[in-house]
Short mmCIF file of C-alpha atoms and ligand atoms in Angstrom, two decimals:
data_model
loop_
_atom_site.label_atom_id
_atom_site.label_comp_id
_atom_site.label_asym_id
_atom_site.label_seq_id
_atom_site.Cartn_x
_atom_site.Cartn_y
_atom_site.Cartn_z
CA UNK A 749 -104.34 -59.00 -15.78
CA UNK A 750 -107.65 -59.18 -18.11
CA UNK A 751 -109.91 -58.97 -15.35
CA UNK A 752 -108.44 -57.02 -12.49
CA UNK A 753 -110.31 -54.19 -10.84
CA UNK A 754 -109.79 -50.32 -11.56
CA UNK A 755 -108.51 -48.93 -8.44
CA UNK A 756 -109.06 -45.53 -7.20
CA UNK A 757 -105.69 -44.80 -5.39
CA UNK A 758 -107.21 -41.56 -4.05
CA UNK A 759 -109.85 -42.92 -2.06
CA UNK A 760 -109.08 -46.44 -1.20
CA UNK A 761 -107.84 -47.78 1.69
CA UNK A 762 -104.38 -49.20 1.81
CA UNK A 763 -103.94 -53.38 1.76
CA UNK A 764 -101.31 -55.39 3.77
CA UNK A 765 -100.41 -59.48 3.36
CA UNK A 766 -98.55 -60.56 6.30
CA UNK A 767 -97.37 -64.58 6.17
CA UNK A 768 -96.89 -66.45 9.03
CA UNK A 769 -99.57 -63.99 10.90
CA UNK A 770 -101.51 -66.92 13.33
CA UNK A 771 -98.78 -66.55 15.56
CA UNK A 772 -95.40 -64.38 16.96
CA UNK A 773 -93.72 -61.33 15.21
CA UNK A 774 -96.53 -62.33 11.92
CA UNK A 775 -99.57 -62.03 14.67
CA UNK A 776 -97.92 -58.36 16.11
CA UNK A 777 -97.25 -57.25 12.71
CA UNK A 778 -101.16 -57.43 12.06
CA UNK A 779 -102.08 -56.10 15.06
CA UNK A 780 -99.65 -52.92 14.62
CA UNK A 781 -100.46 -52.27 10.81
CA UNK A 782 -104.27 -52.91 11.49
CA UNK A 783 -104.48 -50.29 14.56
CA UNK A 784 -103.49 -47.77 12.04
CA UNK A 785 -106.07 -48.59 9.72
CA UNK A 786 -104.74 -50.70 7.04
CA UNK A 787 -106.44 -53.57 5.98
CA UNK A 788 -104.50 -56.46 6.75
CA UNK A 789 -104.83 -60.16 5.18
CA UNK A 790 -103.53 -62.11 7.76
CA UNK A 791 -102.20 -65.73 5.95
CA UNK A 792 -101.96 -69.02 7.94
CA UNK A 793 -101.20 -72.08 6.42
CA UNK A 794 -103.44 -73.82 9.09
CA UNK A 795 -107.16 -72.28 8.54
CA UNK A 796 -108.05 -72.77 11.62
CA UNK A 797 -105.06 -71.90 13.78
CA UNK A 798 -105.02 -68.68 10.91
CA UNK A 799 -109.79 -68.14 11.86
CA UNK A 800 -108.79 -68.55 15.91
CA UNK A 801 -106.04 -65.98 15.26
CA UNK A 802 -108.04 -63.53 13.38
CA UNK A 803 -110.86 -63.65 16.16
CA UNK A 804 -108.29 -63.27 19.30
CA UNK A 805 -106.61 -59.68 17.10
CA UNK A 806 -110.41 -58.10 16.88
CA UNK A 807 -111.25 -59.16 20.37
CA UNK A 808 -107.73 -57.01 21.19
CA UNK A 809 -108.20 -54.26 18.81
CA UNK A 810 -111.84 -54.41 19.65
CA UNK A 811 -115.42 -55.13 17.32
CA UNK A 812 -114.84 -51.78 15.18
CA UNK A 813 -111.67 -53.54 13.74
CA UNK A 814 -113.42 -56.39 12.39
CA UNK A 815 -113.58 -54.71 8.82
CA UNK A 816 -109.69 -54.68 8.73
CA UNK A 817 -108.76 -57.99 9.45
CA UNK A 818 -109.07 -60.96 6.69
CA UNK A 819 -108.11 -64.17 6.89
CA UNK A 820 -106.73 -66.26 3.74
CA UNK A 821 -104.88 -69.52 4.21
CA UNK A 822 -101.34 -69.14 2.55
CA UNK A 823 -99.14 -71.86 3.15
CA UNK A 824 -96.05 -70.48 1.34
CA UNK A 825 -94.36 -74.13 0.71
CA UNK A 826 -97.36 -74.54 -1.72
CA UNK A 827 -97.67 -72.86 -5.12
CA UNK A 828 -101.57 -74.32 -5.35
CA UNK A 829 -102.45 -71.94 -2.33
CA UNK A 830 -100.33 -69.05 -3.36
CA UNK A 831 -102.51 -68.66 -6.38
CA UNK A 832 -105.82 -68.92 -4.42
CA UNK A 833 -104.16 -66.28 -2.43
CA UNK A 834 -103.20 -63.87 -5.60
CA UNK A 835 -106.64 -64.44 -7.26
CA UNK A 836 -108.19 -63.10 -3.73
CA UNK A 837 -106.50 -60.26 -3.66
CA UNK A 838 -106.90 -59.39 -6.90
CA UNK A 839 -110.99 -59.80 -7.37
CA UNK A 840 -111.08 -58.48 -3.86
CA UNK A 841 -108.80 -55.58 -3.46
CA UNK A 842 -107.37 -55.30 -7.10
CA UNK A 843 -103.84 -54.15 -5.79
CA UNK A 844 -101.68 -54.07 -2.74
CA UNK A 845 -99.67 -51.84 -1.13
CA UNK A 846 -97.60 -54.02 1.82
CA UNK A 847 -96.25 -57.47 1.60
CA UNK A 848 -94.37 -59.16 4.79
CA UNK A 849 -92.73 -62.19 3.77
CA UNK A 850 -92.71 -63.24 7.63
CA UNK A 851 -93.23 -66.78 8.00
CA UNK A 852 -90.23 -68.58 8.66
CA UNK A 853 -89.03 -71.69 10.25
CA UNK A 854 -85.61 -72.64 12.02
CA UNK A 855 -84.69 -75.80 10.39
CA UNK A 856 -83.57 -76.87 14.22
CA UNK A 857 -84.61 -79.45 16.76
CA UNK A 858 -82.76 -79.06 20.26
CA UNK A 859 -82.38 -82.20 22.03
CA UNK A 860 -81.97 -81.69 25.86
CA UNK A 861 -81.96 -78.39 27.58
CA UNK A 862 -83.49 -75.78 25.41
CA UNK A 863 -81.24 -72.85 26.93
CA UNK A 864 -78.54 -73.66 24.78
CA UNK A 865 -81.24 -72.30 22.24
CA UNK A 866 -80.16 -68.71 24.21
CA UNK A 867 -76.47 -69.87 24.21
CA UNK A 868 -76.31 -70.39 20.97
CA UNK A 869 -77.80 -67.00 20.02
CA UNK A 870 -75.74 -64.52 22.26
CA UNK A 871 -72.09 -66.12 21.59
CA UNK A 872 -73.17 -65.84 17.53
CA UNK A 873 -74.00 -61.91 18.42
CA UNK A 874 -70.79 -61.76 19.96
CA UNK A 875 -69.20 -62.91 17.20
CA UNK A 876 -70.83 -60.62 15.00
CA UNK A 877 -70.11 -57.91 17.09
CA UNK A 878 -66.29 -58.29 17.50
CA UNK A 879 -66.14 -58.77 13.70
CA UNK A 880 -67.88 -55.29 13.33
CA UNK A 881 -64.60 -53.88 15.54
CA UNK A 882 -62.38 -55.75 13.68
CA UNK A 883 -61.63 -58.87 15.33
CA UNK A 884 -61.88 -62.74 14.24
CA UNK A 885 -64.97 -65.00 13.95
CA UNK A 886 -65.32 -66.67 17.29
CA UNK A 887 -64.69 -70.31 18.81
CA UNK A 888 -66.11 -73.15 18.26
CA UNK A 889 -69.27 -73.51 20.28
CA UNK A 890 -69.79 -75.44 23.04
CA UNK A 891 -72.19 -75.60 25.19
CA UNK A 892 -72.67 -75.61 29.17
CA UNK A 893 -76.08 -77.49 29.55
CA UNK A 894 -76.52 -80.40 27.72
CA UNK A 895 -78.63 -79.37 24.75
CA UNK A 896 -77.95 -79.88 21.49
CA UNK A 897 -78.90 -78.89 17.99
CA UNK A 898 -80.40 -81.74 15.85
CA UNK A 899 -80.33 -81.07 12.06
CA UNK A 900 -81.81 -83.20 9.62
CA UNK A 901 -81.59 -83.18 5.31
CA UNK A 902 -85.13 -83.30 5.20
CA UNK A 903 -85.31 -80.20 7.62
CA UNK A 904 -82.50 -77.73 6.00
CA UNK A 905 -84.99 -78.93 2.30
CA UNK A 906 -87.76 -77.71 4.11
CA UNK A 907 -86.25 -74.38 5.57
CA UNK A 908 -84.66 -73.16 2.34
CA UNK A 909 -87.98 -74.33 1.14
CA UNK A 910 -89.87 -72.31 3.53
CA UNK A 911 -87.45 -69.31 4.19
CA UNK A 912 -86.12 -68.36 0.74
CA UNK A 913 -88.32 -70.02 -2.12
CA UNK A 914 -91.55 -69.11 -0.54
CA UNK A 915 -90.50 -65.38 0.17
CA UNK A 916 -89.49 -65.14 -3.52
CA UNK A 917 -92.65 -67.28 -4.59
CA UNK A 918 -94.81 -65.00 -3.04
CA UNK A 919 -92.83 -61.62 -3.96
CA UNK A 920 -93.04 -62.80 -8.01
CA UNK A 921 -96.43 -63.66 -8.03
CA UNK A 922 -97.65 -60.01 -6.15
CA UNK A 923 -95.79 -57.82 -8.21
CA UNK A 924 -97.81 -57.01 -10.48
CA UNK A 925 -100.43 -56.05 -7.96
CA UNK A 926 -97.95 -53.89 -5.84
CA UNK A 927 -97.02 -52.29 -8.84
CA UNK A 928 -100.80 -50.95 -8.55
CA UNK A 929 -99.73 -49.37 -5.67
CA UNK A 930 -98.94 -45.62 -4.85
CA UNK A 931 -96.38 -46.78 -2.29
CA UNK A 932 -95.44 -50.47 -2.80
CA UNK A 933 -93.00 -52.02 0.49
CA UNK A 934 -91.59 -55.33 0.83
CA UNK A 935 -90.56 -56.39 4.26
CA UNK A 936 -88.38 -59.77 4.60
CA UNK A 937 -88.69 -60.42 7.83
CA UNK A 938 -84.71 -61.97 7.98
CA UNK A 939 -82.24 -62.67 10.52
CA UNK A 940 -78.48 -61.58 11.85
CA UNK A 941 -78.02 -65.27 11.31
CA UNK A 942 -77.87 -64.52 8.20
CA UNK A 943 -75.15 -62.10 8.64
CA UNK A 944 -71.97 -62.96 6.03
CA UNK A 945 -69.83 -62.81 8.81
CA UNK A 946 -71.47 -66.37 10.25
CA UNK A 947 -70.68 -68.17 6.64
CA UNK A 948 -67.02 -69.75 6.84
CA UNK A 949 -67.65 -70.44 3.04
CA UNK A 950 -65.78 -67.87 1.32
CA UNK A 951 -67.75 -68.69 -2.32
CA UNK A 952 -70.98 -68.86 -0.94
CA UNK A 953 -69.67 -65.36 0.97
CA UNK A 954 -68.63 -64.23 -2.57
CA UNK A 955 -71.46 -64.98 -4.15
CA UNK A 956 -73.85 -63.42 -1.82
CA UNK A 957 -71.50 -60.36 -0.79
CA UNK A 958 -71.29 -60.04 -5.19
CA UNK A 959 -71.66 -56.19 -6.43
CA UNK A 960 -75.37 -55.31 -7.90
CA UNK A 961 -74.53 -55.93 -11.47
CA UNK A 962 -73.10 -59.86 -10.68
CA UNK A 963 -75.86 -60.66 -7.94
CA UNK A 964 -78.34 -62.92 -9.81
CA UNK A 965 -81.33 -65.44 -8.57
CA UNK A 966 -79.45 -68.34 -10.48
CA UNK A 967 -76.03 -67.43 -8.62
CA UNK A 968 -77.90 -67.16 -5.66
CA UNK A 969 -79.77 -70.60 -5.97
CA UNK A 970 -76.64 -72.41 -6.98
CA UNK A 971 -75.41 -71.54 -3.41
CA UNK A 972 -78.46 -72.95 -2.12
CA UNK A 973 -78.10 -75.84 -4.49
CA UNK A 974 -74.60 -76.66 -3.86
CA UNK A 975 -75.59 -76.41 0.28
CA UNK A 976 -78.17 -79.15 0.14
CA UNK A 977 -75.83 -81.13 -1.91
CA UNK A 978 -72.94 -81.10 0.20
CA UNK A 979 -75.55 -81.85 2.96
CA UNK A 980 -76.42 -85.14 1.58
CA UNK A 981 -72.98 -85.92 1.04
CA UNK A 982 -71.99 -85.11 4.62
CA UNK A 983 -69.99 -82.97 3.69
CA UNK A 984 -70.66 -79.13 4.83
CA UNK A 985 -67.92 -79.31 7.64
CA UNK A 986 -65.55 -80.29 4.54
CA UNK A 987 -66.82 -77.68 2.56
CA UNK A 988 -66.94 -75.12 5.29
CA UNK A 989 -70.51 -74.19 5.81
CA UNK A 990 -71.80 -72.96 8.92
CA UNK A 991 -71.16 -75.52 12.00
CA UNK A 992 -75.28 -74.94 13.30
CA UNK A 993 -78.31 -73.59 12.11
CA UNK A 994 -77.09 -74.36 8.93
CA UNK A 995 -80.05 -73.89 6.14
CA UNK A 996 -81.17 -71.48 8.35
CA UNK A 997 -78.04 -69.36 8.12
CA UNK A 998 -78.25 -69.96 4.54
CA UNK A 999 -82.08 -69.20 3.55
CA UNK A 1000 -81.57 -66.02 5.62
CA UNK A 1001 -78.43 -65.07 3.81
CA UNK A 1002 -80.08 -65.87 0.31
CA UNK A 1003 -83.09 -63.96 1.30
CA UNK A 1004 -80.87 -60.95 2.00
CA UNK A 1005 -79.25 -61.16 -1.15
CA UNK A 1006 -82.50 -61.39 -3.34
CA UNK A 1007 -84.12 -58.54 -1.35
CA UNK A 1008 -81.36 -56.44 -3.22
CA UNK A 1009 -81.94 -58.26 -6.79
CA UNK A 1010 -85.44 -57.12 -6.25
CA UNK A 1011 -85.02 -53.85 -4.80
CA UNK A 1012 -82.79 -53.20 -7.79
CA UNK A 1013 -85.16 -54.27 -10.59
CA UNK A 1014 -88.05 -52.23 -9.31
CA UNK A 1015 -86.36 -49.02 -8.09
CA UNK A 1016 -90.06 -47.62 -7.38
CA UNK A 1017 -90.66 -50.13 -4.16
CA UNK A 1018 -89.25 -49.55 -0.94
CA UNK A 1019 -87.60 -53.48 -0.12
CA UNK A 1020 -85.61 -54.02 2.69
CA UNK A 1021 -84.99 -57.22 4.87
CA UNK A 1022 -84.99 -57.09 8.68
CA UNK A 1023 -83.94 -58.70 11.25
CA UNK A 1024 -86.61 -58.46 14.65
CA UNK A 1025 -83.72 -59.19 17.24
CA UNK A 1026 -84.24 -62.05 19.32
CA UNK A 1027 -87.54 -62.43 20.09
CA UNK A 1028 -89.85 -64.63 22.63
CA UNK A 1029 -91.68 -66.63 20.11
CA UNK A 1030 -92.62 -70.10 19.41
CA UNK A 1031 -89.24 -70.44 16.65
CA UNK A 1032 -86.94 -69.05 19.92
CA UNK A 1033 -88.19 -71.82 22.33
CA UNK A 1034 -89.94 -68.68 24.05
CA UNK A 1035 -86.04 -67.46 24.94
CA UNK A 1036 -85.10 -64.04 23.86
CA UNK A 1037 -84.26 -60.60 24.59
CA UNK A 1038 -87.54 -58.74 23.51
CA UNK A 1039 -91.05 -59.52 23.61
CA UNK A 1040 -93.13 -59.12 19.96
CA UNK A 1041 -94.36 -55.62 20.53
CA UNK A 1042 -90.75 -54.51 20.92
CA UNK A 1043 -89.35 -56.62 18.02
CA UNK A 1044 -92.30 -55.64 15.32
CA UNK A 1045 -92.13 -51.98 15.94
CA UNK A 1046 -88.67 -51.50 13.65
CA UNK A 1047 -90.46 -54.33 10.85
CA UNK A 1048 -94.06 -51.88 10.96
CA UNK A 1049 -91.76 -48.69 10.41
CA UNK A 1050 -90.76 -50.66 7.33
CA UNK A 1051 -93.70 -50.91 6.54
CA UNK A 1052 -94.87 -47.87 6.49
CA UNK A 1053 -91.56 -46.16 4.85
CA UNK A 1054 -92.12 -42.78 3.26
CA UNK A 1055 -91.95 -42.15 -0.48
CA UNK A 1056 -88.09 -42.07 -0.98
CA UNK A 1057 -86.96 -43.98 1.94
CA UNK A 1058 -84.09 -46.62 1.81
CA UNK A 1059 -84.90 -50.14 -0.28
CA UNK A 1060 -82.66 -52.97 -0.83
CA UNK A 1061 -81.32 -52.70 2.72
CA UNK A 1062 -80.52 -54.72 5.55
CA UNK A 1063 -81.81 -54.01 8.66
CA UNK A 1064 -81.63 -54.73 12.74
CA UNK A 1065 -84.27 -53.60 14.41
CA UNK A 1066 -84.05 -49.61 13.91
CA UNK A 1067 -80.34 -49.79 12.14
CA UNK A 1068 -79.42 -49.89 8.56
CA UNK A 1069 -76.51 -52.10 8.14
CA UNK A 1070 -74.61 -53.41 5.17
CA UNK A 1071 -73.93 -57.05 6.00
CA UNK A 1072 -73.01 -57.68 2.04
N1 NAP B 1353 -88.05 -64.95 17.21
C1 NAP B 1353 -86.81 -64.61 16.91
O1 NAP B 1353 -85.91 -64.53 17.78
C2 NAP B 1353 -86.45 -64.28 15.49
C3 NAP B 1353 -85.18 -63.74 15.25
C4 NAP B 1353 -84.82 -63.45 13.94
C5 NAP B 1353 -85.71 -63.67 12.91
N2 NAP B 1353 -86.94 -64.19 13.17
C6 NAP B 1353 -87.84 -64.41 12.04
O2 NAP B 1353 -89.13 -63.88 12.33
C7 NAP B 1353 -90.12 -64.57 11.54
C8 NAP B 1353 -91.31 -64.90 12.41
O3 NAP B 1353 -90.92 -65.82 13.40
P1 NAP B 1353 -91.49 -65.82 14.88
O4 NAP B 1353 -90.39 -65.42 15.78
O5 NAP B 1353 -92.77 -65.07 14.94
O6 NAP B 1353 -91.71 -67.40 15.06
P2 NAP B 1353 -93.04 -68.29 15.25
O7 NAP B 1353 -93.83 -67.83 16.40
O8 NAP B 1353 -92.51 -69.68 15.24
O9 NAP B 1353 -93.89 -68.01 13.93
C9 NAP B 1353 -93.57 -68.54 12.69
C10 NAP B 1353 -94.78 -68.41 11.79
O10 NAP B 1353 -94.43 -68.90 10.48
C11 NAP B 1353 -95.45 -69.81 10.09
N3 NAP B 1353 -94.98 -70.76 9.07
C12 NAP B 1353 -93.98 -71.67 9.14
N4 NAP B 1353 -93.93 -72.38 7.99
C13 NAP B 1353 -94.92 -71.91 7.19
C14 NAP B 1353 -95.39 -72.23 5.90
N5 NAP B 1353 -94.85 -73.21 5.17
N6 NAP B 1353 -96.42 -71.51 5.38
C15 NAP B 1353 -97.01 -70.52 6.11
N7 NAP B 1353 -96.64 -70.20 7.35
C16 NAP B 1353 -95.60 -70.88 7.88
C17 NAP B 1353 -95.89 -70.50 11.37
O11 NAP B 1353 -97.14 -71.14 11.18
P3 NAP B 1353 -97.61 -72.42 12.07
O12 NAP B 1353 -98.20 -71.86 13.34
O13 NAP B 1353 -98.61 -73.08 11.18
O14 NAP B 1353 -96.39 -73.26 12.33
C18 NAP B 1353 -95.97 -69.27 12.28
O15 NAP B 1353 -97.17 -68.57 12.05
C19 NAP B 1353 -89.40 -65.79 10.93
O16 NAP B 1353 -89.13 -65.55 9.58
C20 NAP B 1353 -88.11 -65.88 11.74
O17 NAP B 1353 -87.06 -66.47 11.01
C21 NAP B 1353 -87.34 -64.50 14.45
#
């Protein structure tokens, strides 16, 4: 880092990049970490749906925010604008202290009635649930209305595109500035989709669910490899892969598993993956259980995790779990 700039630690303000931030849990996660006086970069892929969004957070926050919210277009599928990204930061700023790998799409269409969006959702938490007490994972889904879940090759390439290689993208190329930090976090903003209980595959389950010491990127990819494979070859019933939400389930698992390769490897960050809960944004048809305010408070408490506090961690909301 020839030309990187000396940073003060003592008297400089502290620096937050939150992906995904035009709209949804991204757009809160500004608002929150700005209102307590951290300068936020908030990344869009689209510049002007990422300028509009910047403008509508000071007009809430009011004009004497304006210094703490930045714009940057970051569109996290392409390596070209990460490094624009990583060379503003660094002339800019010369470190940072808070990364929020947020952005994050479904991989999903739903045909039909979008409830079954909601349907979907609750009997998977079920599931989930009567695991945790013991019992089996649960029927096959079917739904009353008469939506249904439309999932493409192209799509599940572009959400393990999205969800897991632009996280880790992102993550490898700030590292070196968060380790500028006094406090460096990583948030993964994750899902209970991703939850190892979902994943009838018992070697992608192995492989994700592996101790520390076995847990590597390349194991981890080869999952994601052999997924997208069996995909084109119609064959993930076959092979046993999740039934819907498919590459999503996947790229949230994956993402869970790296955030503990990482955590690992730099014992001196605080890196934990969450999941919001189900949340009334854009990616949720609008359907959920809690609005953005509610869901971002447990990802800004992340965030903002004392010297010390838990890393390579999965979370829900405000509860630690250990979904490996
Ligand atoms: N809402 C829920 O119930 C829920 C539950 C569990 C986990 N999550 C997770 O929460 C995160 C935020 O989702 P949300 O609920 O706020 O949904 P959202 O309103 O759909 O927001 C998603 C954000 O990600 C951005 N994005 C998508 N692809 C991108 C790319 N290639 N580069 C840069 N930005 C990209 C979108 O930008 P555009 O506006 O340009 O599309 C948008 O700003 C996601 O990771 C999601 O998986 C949400």
């Amino acid at each position: 880092m020839g030309d990187e700039v000396v940073v003060d630690h003592a008297t400089t303000k502290r620096y937050a990049l939150v992906t995904g931030a035009n709209r949804g849990i991204g757009f809160e996660i500004c608002r929150q970490l700005a209102s307590k006086g951290i300068m936020v970069i908030l990344a869009s892929r689209n510049e002007k749906r990422g300028i509009e969004a910047r403008e509508r957070l000071i007009k809430e926050l009011g004009s004497e925010f304006g210094n703490y919210v930045i714009f940057h277009q970051l569109d996290v599928a392409d390596p070209a604008s990460l490094d624009a990204l990583v060379n503003f930061i660094k002339t800019k700023f010369g470190s940072l202290d808070i990364l929020v790998n947020n952005a994050g799409i479904n991989g999903v269409e739903v045909e039909g009635d979008v409830s079954v969006y909601t349907e979907y959702v609750e009997a998977e938490l079920k599931t989930m649930l009567e695991a945790g007490h013991g019992g089996v994972q649960g029927e096959a889904f079917h739904p009353q209305g008469n939506g249904r879940f439309v999932e493409t090759l192209e799509s599940a390439k572009e959400c393990i595109e999205t969800n897991y290689y632009g996280a880790k993208r992102i993550t490898q190329a700030l590292i070196p500035l968060l380790q500028l930090s006094r406090s460096p976090r990583i948030v993964n903003v994750s899902s209970s989709l991703g939850s190892l209980v979902l994943h009838p595959n018992e070697w992608a389950k192995g492989v994700f669910s592996s101790e520390d010491n076995s847990l590597t990127e390349e194991k981890v990819e080869e999952v994601l490899h052999e997924f997208l494979k069996d995909f084109k070859e119609a064959k993930l019933q076959e092979n046993h892969w999740p039934h819907h939400f498919a590459a999503y389930k996947v790229s949230k698992a994956a993402m869970n598993a790296y955030t503990r390769i990482i955590a690992k490897k730099y014992p001196s960050f605080c890196i934990n993956s969450v999941c919001p809960g189900f949340t009334r944004t854009e990616i949720s048809y609008g359907l959920g259980q809690f609005s953005v305010a509610e869901s971002t408070e447990a990802l800004v408490k992340l965030a903002l995790l004392p010297d010390g506090g838990p890393s390579g961690c999965f979370f829900t909301r405000d509860e630690a779990f250990c979904l490996y």
